[in-house]
Tab-separated table of C-alpha atoms in Angstrom:
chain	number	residue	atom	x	y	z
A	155	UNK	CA	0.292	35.849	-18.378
A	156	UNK	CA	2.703	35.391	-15.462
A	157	UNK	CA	4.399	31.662	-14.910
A	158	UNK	CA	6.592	30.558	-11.699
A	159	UNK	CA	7.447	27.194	-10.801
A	160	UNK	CA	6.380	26.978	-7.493
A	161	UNK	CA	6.395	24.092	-4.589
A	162	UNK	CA	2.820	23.302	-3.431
A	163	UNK	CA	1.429	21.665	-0.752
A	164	UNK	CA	-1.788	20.092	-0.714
A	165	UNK	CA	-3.210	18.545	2.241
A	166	UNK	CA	-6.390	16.909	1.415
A	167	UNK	CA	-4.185	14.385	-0.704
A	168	UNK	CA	-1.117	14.661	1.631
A	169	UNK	CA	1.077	14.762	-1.086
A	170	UNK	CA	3.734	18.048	-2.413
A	171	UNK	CA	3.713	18.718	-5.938
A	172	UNK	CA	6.155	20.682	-7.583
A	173	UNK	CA	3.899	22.124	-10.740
A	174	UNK	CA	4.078	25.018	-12.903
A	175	UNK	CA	1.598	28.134	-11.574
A	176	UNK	CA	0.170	30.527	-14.383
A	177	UNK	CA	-1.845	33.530	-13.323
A	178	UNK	CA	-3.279	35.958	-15.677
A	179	UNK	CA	-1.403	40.017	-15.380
A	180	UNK	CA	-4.922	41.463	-13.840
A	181	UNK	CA	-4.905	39.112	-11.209
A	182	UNK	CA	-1.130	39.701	-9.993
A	183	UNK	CA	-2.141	41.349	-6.632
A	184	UNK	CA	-4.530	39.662	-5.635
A	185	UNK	CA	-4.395	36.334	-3.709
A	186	UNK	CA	-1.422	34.449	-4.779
A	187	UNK	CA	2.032	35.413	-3.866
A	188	UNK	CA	4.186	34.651	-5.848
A	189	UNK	CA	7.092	35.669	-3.699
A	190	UNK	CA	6.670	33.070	-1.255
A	191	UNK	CA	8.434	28.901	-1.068
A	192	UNK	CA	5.707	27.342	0.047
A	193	UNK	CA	1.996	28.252	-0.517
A	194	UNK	CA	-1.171	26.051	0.004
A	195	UNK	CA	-3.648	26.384	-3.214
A	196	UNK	CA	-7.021	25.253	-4.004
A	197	UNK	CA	-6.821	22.909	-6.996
A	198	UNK	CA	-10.374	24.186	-7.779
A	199	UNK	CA	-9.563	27.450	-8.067
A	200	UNK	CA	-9.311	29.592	-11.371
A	201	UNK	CA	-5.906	30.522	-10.648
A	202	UNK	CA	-4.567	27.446	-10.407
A	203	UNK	CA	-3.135	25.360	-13.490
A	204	UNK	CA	-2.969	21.959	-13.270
A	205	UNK	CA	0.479	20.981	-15.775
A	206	UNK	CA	-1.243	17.778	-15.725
A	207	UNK	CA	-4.235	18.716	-16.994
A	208	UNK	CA	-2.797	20.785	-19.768
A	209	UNK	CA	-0.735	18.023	-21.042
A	210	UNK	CA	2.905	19.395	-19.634
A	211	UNK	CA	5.194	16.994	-17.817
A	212	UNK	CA	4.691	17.218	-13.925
A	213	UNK	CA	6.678	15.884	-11.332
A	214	UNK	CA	4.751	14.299	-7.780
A	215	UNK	CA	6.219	13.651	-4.736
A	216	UNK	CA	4.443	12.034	-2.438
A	217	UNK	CA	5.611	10.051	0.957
A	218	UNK	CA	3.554	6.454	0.003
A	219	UNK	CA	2.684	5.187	-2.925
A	220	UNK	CA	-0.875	4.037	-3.451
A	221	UNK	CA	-2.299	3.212	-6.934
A	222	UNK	CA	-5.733	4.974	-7.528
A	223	UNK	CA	-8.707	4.412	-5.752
A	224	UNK	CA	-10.479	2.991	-8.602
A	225	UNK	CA	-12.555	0.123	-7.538
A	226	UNK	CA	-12.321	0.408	-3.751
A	227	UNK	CA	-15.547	-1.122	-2.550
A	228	UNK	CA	-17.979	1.041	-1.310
A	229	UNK	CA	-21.448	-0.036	0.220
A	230	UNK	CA	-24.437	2.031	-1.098
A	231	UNK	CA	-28.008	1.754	-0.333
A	232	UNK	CA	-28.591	1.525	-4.350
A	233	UNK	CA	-28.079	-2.352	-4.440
A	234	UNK	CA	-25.335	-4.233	-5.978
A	235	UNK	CA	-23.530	-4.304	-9.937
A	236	UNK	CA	-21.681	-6.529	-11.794
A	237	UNK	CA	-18.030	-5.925	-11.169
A	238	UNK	CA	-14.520	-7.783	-12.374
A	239	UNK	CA	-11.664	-7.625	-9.712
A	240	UNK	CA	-8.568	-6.240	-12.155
A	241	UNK	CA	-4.520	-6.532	-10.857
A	242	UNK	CA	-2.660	-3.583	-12.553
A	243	UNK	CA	0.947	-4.173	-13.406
A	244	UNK	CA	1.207	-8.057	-11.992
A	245	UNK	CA	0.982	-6.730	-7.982
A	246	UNK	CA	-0.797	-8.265	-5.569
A	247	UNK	CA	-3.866	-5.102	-5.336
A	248	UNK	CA	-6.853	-5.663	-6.943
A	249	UNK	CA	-9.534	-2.792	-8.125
A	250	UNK	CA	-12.954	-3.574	-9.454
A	251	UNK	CA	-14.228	-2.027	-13.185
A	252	UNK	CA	-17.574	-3.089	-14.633
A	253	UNK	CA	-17.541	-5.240	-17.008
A	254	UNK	CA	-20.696	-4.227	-19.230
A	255	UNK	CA	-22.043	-6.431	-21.851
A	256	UNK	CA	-18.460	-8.139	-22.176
A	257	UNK	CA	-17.776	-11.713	-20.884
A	258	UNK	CA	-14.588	-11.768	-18.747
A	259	UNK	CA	-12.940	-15.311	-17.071
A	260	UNK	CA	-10.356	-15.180	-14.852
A	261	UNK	CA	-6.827	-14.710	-16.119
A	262	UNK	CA	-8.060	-13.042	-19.090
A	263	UNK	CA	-6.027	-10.169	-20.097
A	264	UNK	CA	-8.205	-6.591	-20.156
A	265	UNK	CA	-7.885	-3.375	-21.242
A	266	UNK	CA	-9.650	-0.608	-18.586
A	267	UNK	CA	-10.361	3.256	-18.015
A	268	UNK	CA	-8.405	4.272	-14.841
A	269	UNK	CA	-8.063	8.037	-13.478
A	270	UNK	CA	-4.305	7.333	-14.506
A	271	UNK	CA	-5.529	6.709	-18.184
A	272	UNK	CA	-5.703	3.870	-20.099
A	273	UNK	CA	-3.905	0.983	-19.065
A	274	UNK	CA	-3.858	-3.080	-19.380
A	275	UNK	CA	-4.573	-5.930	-16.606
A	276	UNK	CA	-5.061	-9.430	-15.849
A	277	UNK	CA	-8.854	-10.575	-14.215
A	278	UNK	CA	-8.305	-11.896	-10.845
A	279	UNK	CA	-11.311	-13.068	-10.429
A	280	UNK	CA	-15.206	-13.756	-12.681
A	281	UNK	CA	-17.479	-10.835	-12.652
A	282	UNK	CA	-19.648	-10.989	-9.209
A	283	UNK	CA	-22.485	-8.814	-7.242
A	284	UNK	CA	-20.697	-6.446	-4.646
A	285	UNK	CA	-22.083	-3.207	-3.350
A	286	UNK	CA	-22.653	-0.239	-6.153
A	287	UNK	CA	-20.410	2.547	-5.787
A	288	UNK	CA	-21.577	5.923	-4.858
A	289	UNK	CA	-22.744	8.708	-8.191
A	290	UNK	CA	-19.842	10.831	-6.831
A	291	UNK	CA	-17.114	8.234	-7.897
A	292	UNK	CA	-18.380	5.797	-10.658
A	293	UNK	CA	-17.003	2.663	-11.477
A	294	UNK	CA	-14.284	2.810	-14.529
A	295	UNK	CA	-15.142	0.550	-17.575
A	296	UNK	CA	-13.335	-2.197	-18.886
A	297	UNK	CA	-12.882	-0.963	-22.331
A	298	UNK	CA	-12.192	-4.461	-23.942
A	299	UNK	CA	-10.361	-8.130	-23.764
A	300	UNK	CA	-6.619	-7.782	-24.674
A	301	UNK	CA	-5.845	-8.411	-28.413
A	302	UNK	CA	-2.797	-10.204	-29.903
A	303	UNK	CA	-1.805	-6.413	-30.877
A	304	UNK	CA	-2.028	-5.067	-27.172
A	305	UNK	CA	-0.550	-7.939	-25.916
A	306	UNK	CA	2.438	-7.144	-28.420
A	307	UNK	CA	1.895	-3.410	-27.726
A	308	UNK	CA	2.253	-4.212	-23.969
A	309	UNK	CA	5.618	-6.127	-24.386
A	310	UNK	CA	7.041	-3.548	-26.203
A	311	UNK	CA	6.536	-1.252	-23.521
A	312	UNK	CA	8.113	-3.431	-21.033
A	313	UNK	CA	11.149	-3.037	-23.403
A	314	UNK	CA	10.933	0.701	-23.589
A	315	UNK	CA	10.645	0.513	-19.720
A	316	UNK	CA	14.294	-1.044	-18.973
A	317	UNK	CA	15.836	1.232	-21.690
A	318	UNK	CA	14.235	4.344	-20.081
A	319	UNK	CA	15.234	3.081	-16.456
A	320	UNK	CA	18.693	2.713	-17.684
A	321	UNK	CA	18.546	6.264	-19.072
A	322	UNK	CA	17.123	7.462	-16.260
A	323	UNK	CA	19.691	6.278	-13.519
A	324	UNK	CA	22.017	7.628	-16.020
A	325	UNK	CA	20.792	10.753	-15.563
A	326	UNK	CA	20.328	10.646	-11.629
A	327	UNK	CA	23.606	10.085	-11.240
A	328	UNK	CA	24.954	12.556	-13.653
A	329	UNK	CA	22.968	15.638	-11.631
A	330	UNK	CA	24.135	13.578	-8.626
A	331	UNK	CA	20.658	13.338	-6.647
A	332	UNK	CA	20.341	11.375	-3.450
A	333	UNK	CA	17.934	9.323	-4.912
A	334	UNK	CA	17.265	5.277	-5.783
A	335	UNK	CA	15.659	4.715	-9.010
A	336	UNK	CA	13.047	1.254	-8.246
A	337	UNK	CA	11.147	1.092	-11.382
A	338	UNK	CA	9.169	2.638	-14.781
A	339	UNK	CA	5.723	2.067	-15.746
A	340	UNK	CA	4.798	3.413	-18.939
A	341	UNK	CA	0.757	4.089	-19.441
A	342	UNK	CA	-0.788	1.754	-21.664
A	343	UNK	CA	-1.400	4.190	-24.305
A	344	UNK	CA	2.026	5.802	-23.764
A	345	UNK	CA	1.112	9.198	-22.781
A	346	UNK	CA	2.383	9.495	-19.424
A	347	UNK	CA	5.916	7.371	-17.798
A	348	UNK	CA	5.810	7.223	-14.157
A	349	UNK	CA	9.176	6.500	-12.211
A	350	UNK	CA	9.164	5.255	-9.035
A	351	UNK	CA	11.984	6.207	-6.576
A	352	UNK	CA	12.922	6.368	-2.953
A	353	UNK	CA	15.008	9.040	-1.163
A	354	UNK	CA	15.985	9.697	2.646
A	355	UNK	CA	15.555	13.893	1.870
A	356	UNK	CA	13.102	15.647	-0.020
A	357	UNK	CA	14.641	15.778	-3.659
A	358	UNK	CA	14.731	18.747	-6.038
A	359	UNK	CA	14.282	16.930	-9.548
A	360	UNK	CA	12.813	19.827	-11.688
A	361	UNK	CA	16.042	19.817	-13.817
A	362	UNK	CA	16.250	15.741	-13.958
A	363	UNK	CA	12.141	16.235	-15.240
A	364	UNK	CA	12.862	18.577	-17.689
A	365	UNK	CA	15.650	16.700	-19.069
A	366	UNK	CA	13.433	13.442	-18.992
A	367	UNK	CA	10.557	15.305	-20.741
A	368	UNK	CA	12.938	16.683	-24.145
A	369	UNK	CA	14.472	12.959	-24.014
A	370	UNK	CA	11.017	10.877	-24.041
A	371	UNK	CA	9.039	13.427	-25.013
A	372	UNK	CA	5.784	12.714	-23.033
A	373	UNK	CA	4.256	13.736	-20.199
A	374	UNK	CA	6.923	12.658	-16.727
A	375	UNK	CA	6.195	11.889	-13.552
A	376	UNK	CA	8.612	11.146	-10.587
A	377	UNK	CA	7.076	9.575	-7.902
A	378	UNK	CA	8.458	8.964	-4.674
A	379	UNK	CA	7.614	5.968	-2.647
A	380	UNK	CA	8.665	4.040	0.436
A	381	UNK	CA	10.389	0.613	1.480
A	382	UNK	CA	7.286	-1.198	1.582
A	383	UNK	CA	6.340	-0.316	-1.461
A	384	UNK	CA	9.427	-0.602	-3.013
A	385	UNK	CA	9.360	-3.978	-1.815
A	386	UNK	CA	6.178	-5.010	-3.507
A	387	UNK	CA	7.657	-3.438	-6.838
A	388	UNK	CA	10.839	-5.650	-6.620
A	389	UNK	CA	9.257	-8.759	-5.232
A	390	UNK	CA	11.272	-11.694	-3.768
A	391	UNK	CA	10.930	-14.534	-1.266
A	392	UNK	CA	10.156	-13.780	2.534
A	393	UNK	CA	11.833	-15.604	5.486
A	394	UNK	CA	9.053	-18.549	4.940
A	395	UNK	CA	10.208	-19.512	1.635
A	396	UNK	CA	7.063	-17.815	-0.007
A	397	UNK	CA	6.513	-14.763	-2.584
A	398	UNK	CA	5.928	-11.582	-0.534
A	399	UNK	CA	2.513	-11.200	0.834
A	400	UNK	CA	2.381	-7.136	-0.949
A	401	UNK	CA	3.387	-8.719	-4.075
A	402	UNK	CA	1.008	-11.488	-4.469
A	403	UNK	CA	-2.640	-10.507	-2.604
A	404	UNK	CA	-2.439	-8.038	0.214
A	405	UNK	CA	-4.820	-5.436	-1.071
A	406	UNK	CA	-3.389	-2.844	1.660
A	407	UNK	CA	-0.502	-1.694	3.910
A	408	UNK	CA	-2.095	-2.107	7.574
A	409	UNK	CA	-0.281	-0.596	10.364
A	410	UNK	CA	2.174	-3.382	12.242
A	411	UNK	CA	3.693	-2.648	16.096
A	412	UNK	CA	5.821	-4.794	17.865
A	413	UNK	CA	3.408	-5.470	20.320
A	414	UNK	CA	1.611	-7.740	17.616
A	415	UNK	CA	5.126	-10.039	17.712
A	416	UNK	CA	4.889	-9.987	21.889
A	417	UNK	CA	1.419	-11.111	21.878
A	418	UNK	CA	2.021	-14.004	19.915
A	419	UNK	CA	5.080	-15.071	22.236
A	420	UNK	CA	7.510	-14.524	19.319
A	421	UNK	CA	11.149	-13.940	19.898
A	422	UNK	CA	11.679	-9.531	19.808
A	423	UNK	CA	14.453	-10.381	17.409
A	424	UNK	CA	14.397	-7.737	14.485
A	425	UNK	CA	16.164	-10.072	12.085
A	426	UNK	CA	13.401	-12.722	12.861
A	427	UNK	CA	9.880	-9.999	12.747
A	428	UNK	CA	11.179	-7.781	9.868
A	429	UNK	CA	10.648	-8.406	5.943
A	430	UNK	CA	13.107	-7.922	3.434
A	431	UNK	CA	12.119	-4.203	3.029
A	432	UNK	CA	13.475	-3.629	6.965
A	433	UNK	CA	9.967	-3.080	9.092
A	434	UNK	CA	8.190	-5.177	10.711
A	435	UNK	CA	6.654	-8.082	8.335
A	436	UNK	CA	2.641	-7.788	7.195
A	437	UNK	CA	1.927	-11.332	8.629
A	438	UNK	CA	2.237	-10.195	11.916
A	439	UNK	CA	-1.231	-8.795	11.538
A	440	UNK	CA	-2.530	-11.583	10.564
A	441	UNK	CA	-3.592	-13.470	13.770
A	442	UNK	CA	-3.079	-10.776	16.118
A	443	UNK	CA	-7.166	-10.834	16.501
A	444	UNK	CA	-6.765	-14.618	17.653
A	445	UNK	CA	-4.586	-14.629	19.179
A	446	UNK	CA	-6.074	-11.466	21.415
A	447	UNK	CA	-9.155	-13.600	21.714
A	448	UNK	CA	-7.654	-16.497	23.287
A	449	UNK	CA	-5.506	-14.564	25.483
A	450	UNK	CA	-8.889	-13.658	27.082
A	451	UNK	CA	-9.523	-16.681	27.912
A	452	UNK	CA	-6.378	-17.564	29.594
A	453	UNK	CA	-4.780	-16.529	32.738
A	454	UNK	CA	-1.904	-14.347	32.714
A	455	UNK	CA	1.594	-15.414	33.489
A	456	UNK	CA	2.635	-15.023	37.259
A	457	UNK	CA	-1.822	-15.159	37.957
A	458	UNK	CA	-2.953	-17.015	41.042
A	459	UNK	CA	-4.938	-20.219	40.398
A	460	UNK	CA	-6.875	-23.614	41.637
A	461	UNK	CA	-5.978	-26.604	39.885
A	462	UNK	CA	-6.960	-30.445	40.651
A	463	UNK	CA	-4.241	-30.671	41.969
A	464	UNK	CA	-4.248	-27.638	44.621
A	465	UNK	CA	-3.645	-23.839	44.174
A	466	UNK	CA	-0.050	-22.733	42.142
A	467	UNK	CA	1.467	-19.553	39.992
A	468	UNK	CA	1.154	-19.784	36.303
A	469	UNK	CA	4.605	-19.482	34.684
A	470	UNK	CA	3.777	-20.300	31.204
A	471	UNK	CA	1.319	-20.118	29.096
A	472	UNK	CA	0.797	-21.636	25.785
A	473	UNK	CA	-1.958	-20.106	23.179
A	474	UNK	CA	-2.014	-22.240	20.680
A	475	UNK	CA	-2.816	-25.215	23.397
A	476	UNK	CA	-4.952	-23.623	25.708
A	477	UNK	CA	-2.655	-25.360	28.036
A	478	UNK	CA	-0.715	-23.314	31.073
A	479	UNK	CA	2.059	-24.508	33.104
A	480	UNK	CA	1.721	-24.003	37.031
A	481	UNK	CA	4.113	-23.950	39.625
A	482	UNK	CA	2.362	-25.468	42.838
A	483	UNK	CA	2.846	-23.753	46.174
A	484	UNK	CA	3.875	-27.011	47.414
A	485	UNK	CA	7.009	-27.258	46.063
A	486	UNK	CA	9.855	-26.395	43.418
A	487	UNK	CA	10.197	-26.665	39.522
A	488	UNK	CA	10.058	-30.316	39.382
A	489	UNK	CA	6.202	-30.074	41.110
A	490	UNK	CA	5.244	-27.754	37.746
A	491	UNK	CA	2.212	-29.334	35.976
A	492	UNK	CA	0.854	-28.522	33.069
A	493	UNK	CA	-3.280	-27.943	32.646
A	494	UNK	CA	-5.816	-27.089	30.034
A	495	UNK	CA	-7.396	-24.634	30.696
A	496	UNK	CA	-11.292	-26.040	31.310
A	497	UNK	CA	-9.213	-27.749	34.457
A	498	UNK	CA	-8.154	-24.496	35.704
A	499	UNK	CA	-9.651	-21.120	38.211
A	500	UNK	CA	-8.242	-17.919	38.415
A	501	UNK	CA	-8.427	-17.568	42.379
A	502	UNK	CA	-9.662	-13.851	42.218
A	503	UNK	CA	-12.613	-15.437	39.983
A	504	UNK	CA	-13.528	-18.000	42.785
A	505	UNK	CA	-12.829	-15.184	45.818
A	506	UNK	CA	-14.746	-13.264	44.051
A	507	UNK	CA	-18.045	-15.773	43.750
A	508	UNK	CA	-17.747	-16.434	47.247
């Protein structure tokens, strides 16, 4: 049996692994090279071993973080099931588990099956009817309501969390990586310690993973994440005085362009439209579709139009009012009037009827 840690790219998931590859000495010329950097492999295949799988520590890099897609709604022709909305490690993301036969209230502490492995929540909501999910990707159980002893169990992992992310940035620093440590999150059942870091370059860490794997002696993972997410792991107050939005409920990262802070007549000042973590904030999204909607039914600024009080040239316009401010063709500034717009014709409109 051959072994060579190799770099692989897989992009169905759209993440780079860095894992070891065994393949078996009758197989050695055929398929796989192992001279090569940078191969693309079929996780399906014989050939490949998964380090994961096996038990060995494995290092991930991938460009976002996402947790696992357990409990994503999906809508299925099958009907509905009883289902408990569960928030993983105190952020704002919620996944749904089944609850079986056990009864679950909000805020109750539970334990639950995740791809990850076994790990411990809080209820964020009472069990409810949604949409089944499909055969191909069951819903994951929750195992059981927290006990005093895996409440305890849980603290003490928050414990052995800051002494490993001391030990860790430690360690970064001694190899001398270009890297931020953000946090550690140790599975509930301690098999597996995830750390979270971001980096400007792609980082080689297979030394750092090693060295983490003889000092912890479980399975590592280094996962690589980026500003927004590091944001929601940190957590902090935005510009409004509130608890960030990723930390708290948003469920997902939705895309955000500046054209979202110009339709909304907000000031293109990046120290007034950006969060903490340096893009542009989440909120923005939030009434972009309103305010879309009642930009159709205003005129535009510099339009033609008939008010009762004779024809003019809109020069502002005010969504939130429905009101626009006209500049009649019969004199200067001090002849502007301001009209809602039910007292108002676009002149093209009324040429147009004619």
């Amino acid at each position: 049996m051959y072994r060579k840690w190799v770099d692989i790219v897989i992009d169905n998931e759209n993440r780079n692994d860095n894992r070891w590859l065994d393949k078996p000495e009758d197989k050695l010329d055929e398929g796989l090279d192992f001279d090569q950097e940078d191969d693309e492999f079929d996780e399906e295949s014989d050939d490949f071993f998964d380090e994961e799988e096996g038990g060995y520590p494995v290092c991930v890099l991938r460009e976002e973080f996402s947790e696992s897609s357990d409990g994503q709604q999906v809508e299925d022709d099958e009907g509905y099931a009883l289902m408990v909305g569960v928030r993983l490690h105190g952020r704002g993301r919620v996944y749904h588990f089944s609850p079986g036969d056990l009864t679950i209230r909000r805020g109750d502490h539970v334990i639950v099956e995740t791809s990850q492995g076994i790990e411990m929540g809080v209820a964020a909501d009472w069990p409810q009817e949604l949409p089944k999910r499909p055969a191909k990707s069951p819903l994951k159980p929750i195992l059981r309501v927290a006990s005093n002893e895996d409440l305890r169990h849980y603290e003490e992992n928050k414990l052995l969390e800051d002494e490993a992310f001391v030990i860790t940035r430690e360690k970064i620093e001694e190899y001398g990586l270009a890297m931020s440590l953000v946090g550690v999150e140790y599975r509930f059942d301690n098999r597996k310690i995830i750390f979270f870091f971001t980096a400007d370059v792609r980082i080689d860490f297979r030394e750092l993973v090693r060295d983490l794997a003889s000092i912890f002696r479980t399975r590592i993972e280094l996962r690589q994440i980026g500003v927004r997410d590091e944001a929601c792991m940190i957590g902090g107050l935005g510009i409004c005085g509130r608890e960030f939005c990723c930390s708290t409920f948003l469920q997902e990262f939705k895309p955000v362009s500046i054209r979202m802070a110009k339709s909304q007549n907000l000031s293109i000042n990046p120290a007034k439209i950006s969060g903490a973590c340096g893009r542009l904030m989440c909120c923005l999204n939030y009434e972009h579709e309103a305010y879309i909607e009642a930009r159709k039914r205003l005129p535009r600024r510099n339009a033609r139009v008939s008010t009762p009080d004779g024809s003019g040239t809109v020069v502002e316009v005010n969504l939130l009012q429905e009101t626009v401010r006209v500049r009649l063709d019969r004199g200067g500034d001090q002849d502007d009037g301001v009209y809602p717009v039910s007292e108002i014709r676009e002149r093209k409109q009324e040429s147009g009827r004619s």
